[in-house]
PDB file of N, CA, C and O in Angstrom:
ATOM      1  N   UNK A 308       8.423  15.871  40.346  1.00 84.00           N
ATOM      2  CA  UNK A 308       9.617  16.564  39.900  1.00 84.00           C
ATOM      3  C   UNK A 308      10.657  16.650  41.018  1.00 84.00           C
ATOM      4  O   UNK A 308      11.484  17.560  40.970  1.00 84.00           O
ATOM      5  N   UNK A 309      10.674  15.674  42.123  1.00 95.00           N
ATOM      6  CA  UNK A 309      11.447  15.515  43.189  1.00 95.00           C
ATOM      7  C   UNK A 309      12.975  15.494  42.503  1.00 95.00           C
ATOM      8  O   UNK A 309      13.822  16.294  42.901  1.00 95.00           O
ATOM      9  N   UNK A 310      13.247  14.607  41.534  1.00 97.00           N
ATOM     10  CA  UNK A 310      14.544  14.420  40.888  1.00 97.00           C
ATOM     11  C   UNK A 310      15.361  15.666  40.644  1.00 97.00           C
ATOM     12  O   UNK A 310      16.450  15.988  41.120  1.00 97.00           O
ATOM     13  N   UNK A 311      14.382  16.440  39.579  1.00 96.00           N
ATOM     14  CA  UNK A 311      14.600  17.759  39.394  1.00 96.00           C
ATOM     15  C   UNK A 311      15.215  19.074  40.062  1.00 96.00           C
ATOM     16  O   UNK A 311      15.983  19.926  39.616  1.00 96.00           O
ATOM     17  N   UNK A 312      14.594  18.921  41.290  1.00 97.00           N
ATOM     18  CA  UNK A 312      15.000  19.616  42.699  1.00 97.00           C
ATOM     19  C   UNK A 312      16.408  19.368  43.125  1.00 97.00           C
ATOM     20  O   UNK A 312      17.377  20.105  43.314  1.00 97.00           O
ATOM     21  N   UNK A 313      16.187  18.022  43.217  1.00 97.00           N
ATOM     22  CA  UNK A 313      17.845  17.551  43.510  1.00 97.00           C
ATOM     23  C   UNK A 313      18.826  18.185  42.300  1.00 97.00           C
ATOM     24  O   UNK A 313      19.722  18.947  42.664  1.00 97.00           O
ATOM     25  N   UNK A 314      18.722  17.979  41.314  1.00 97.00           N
ATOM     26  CA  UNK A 314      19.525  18.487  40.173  1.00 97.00           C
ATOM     27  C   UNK A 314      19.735  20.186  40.492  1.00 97.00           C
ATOM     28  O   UNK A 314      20.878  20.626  40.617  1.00 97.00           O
ATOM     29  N   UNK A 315      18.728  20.943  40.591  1.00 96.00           N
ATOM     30  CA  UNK A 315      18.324  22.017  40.773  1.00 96.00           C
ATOM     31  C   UNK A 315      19.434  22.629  42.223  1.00 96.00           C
ATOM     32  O   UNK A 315      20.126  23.647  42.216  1.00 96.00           O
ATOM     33  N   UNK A 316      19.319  21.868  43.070  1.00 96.00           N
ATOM     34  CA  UNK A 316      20.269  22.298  43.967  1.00 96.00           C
ATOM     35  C   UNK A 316      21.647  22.320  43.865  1.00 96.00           C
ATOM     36  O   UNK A 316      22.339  23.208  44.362  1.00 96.00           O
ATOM     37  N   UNK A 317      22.340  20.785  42.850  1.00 95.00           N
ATOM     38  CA  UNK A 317      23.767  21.472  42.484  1.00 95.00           C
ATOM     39  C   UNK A 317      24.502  22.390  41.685  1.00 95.00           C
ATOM     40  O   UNK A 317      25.628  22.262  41.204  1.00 95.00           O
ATOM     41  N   UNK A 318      23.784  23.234  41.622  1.00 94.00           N
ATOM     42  CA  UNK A 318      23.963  24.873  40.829  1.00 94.00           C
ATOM     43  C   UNK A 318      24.087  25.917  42.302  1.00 94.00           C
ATOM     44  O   UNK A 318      24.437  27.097  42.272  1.00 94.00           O
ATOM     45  N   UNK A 319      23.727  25.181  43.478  1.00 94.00           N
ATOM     46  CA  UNK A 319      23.831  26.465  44.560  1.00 94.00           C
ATOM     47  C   UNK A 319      25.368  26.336  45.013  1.00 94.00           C
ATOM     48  O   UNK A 319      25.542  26.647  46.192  1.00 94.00           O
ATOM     49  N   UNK A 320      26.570  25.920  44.274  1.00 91.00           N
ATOM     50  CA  UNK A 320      27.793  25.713  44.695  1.00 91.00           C
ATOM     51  C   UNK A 320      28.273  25.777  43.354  1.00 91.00           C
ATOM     52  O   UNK A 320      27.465  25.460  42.481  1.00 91.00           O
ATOM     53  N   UNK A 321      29.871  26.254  42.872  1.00 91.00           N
ATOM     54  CA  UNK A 321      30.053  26.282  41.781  1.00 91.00           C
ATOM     55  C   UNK A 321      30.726  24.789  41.506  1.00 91.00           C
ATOM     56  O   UNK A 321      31.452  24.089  42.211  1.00 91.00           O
ATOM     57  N   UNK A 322      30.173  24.604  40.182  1.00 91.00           N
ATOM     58  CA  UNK A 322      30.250  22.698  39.820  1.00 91.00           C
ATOM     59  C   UNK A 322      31.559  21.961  39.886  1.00 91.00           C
ATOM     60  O   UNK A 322      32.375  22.727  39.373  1.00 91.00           O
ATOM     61  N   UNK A 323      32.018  21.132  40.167  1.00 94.00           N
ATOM     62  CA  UNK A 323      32.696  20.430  40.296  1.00 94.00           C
ATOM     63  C   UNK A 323      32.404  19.155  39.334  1.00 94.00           C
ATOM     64  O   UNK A 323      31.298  18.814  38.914  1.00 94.00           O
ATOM     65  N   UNK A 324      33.674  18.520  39.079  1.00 94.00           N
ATOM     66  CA  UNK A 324      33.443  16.883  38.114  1.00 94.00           C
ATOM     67  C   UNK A 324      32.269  16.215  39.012  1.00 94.00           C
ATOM     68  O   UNK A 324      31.269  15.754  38.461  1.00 94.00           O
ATOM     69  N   UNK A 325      32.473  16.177  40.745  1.00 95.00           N
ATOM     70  CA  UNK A 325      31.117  15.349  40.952  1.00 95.00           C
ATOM     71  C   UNK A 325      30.019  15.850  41.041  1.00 95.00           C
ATOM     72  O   UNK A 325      29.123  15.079  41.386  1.00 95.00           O
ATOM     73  N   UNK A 326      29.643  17.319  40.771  1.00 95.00           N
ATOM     74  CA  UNK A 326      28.420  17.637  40.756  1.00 95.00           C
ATOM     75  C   UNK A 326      27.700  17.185  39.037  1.00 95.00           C
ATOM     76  O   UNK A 326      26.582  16.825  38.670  1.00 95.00           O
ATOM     77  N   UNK A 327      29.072  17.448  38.296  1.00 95.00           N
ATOM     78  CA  UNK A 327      28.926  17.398  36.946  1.00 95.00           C
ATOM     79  C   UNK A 327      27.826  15.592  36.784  1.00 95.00           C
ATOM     80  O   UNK A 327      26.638  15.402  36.522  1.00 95.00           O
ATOM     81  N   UNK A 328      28.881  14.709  37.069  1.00 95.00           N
ATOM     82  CA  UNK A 328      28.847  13.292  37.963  1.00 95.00           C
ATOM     83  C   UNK A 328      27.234  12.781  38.390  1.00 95.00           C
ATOM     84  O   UNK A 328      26.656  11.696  38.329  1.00 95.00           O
ATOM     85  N   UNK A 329      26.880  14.020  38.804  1.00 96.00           N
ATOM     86  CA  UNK A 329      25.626  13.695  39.996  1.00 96.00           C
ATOM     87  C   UNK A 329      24.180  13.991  39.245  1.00 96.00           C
ATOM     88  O   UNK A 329      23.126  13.364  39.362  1.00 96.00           O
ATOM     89  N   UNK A 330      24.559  15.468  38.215  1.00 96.00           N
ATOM     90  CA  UNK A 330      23.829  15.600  37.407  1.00 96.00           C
ATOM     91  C   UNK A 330      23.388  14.355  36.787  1.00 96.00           C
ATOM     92  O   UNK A 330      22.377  13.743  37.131  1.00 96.00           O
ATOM     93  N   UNK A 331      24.462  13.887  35.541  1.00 95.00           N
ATOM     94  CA  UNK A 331      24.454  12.952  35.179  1.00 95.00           C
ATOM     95  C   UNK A 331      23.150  11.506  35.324  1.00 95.00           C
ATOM     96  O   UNK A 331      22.225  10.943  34.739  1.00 95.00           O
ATOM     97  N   UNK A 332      23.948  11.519  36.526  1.00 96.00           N
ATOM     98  CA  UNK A 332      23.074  10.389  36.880  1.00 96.00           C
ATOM     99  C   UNK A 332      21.480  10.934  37.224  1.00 96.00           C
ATOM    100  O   UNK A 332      20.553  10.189  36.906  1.00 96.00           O
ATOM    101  N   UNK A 333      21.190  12.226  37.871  1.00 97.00           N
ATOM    102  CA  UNK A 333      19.693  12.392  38.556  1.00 97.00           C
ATOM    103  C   UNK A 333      19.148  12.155  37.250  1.00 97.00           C
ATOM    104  O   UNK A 333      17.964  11.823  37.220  1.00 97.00           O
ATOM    105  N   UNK A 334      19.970  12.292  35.807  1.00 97.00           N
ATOM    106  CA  UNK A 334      18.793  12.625  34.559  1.00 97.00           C
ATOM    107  C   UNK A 334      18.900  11.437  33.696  1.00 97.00           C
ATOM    108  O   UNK A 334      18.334  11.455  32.602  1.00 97.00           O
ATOM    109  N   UNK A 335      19.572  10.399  34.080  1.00 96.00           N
ATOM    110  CA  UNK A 335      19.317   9.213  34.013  1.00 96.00           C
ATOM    111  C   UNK A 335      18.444   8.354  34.751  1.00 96.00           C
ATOM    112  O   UNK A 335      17.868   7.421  34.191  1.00 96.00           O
ATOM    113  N   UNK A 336      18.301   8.609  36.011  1.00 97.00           N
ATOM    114  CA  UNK A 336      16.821   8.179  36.941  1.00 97.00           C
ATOM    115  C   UNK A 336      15.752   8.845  36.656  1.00 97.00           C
ATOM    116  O   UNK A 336      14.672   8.274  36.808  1.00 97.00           O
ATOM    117  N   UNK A 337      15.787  10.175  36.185  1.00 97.00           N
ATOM    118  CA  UNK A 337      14.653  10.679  35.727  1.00 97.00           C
ATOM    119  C   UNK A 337      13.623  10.285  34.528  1.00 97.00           C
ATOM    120  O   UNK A 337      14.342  10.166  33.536  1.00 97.00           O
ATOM    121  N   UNK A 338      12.265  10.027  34.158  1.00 97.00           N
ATOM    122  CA  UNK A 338      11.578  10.143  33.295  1.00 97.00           C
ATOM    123  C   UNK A 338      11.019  11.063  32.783  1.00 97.00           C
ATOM    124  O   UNK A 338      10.923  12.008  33.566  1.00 97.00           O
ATOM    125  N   UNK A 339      10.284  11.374  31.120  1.00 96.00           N
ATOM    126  CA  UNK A 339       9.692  11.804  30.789  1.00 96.00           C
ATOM    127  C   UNK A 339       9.856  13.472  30.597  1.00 96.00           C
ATOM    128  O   UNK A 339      10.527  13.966  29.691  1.00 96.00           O
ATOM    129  N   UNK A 340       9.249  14.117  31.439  1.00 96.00           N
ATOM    130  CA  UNK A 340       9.554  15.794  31.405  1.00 96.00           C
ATOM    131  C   UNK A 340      10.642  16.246  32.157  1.00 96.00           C
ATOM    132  O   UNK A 340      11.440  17.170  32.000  1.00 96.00           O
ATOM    133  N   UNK A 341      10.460  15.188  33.203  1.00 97.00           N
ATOM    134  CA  UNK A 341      11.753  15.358  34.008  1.00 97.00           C
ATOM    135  C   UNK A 341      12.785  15.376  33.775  1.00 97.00           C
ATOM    136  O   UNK A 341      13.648  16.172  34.144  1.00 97.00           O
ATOM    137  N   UNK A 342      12.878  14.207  32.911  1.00 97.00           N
ATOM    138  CA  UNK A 342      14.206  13.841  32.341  1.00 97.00           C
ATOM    139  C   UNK A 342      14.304  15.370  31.360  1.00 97.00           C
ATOM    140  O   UNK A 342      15.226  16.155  31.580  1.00 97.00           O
ATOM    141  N   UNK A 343      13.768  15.520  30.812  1.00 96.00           N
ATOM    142  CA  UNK A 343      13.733  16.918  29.766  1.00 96.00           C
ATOM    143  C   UNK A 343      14.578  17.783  30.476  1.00 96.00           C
ATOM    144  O   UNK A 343      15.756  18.006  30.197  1.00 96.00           O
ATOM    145  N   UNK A 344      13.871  18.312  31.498  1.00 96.00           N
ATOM    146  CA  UNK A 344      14.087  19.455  32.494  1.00 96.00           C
ATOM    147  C   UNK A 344      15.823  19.310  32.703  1.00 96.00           C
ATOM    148  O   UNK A 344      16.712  20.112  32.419  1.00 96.00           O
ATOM    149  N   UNK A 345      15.878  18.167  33.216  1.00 96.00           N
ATOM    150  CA  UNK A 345      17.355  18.134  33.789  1.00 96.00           C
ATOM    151  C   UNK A 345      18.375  18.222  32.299  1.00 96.00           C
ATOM    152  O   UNK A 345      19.343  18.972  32.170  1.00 96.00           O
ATOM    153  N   UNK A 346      18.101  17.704  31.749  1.00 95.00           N
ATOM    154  CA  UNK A 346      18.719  17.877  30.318  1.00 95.00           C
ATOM    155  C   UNK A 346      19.015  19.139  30.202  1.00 95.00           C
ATOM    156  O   UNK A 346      20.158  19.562  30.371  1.00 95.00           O
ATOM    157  N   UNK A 347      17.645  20.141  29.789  1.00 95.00           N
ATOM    158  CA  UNK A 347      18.041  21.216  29.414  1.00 95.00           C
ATOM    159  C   UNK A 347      19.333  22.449  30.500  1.00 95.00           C
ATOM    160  O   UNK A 347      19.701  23.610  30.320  1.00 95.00           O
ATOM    161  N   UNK A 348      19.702  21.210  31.770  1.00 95.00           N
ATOM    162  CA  UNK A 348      20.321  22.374  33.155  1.00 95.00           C
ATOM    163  C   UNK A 348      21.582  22.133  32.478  1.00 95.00           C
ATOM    164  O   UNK A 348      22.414  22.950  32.873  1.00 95.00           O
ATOM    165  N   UNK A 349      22.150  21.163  31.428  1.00 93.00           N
ATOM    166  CA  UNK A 349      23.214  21.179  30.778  1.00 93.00           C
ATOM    167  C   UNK A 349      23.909  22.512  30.289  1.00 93.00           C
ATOM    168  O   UNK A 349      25.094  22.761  30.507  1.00 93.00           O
ATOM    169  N   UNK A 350      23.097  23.287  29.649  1.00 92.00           N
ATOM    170  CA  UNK A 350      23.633  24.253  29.519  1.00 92.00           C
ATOM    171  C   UNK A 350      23.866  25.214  30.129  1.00 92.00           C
ATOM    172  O   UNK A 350      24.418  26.098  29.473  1.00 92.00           O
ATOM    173  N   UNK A 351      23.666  25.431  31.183  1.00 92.00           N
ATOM    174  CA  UNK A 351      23.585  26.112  32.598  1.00 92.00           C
ATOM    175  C   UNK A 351      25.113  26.003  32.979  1.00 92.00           C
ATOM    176  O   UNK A 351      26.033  26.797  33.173  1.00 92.00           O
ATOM    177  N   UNK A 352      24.905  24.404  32.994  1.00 92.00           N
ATOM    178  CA  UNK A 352      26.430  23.540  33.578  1.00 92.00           C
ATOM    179  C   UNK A 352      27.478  23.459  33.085  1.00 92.00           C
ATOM    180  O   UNK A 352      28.539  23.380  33.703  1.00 92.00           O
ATOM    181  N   UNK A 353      27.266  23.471  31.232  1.00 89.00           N
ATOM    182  CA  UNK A 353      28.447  24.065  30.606  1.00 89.00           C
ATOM    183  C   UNK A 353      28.793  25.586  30.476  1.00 89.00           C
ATOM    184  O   UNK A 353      29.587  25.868  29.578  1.00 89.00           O
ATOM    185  N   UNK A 354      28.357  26.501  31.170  1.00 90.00           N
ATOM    186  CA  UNK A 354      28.368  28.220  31.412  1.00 90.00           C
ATOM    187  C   UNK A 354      28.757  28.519  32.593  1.00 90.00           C
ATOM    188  O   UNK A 354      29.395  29.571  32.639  1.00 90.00           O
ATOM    189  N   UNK A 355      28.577  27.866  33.789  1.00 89.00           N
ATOM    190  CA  UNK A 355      28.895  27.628  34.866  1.00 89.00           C
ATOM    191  C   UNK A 355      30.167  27.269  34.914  1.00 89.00           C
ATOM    192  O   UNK A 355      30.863  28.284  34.947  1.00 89.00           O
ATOM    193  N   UNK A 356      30.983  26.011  34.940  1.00 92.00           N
ATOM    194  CA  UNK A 356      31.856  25.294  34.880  1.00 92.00           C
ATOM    195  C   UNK A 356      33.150  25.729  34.629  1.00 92.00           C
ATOM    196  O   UNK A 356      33.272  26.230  33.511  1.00 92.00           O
ATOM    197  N   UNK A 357      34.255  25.696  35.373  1.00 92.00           N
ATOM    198  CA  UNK A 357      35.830  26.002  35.049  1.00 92.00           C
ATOM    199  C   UNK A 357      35.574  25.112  33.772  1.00 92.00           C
ATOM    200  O   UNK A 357      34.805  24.161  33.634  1.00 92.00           O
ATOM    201  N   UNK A 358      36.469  25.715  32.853  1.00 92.00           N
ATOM    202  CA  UNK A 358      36.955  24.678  31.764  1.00 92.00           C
ATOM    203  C   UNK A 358      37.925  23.758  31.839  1.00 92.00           C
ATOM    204  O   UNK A 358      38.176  23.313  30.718  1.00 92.00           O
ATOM    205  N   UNK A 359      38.725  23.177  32.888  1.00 94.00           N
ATOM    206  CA  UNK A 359      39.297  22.419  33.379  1.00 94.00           C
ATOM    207  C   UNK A 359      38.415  21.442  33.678  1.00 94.00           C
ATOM    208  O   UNK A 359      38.590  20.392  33.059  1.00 94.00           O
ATOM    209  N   UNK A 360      37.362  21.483  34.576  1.00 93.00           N
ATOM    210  CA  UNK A 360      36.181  20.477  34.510  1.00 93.00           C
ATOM    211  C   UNK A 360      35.747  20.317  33.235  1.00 93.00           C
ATOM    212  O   UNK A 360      35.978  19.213  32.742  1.00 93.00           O
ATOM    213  N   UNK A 361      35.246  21.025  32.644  1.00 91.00           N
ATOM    214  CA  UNK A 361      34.901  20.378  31.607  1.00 91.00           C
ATOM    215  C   UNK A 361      35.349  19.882  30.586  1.00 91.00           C
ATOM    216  O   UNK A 361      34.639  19.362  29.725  1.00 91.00           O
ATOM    217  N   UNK A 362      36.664  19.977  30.532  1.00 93.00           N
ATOM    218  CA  UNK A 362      37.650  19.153  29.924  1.00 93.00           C
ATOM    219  C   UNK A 362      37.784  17.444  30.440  1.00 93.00           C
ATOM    220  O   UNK A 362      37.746  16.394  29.799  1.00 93.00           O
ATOM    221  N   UNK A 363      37.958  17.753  31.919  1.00 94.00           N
ATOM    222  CA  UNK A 363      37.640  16.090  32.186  1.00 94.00           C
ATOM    223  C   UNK A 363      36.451  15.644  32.153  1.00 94.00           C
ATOM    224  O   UNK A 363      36.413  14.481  31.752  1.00 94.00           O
ATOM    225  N   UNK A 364      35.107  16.245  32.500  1.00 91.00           N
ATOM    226  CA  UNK A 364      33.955  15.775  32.341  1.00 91.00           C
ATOM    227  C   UNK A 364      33.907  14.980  30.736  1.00 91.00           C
ATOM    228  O   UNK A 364      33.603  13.793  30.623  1.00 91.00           O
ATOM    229  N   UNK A 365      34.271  15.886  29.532  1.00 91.00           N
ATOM    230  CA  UNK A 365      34.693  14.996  28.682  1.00 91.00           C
ATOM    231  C   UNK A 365      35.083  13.860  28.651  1.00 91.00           C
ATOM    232  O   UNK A 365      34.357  12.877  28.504  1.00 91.00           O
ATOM    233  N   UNK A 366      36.313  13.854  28.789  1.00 94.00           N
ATOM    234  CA  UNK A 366      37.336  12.256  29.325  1.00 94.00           C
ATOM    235  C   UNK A 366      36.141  11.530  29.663  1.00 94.00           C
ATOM    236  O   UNK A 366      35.448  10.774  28.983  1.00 94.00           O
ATOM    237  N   UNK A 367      36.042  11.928  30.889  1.00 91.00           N
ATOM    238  CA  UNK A 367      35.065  10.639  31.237  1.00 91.00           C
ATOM    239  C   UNK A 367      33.773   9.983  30.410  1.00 91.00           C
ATOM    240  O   UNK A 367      33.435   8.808  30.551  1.00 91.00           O
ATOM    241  N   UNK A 368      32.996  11.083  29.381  1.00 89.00           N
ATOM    242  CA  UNK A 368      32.626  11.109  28.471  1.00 89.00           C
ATOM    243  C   UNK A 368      31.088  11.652  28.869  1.00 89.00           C
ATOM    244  O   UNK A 368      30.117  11.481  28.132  1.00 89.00           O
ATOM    245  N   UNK A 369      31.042  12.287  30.069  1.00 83.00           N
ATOM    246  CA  UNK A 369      29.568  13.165  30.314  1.00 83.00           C
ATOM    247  C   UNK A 369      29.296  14.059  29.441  1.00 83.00           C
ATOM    248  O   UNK A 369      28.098  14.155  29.175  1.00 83.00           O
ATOM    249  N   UNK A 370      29.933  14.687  28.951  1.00 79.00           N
ATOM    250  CA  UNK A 370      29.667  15.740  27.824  1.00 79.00           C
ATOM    251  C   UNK A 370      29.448  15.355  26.467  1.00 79.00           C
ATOM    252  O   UNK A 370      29.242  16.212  25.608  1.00 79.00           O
TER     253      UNK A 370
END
């Protein structure tokens, strides 16, 4: 669950498009439960998040 951790740590700063970005990708390298895990930090990340980010996180089409 090394992946996880990493994901897990960009919540100790408030999110930005590249943390948004970074997520993204750890839960695309991730498998299986892992991949689960990081999935479910989505909603974390949309509660977290200026809505200005997540307006472009859209655009770009992460959301």
């Amino acid at each position: 669950m090394e992946i996880l951790e990493k994901a897990k740590t960009l919540f100790t700063q408030p999110l930005s498009l590249d943390g948004l970005r970074r997520l993204d990708q750890l839960e695309r390298q991730a498998k299986g439960e892992e991949r689960m895990y990081i999935g479910l930090l989505w909603d974390a990340a949309y509660a977290a998040v200026d809505p200005i980010v997540l307006q472009q996180a859209r655009v770009e089409g992460l959301l």
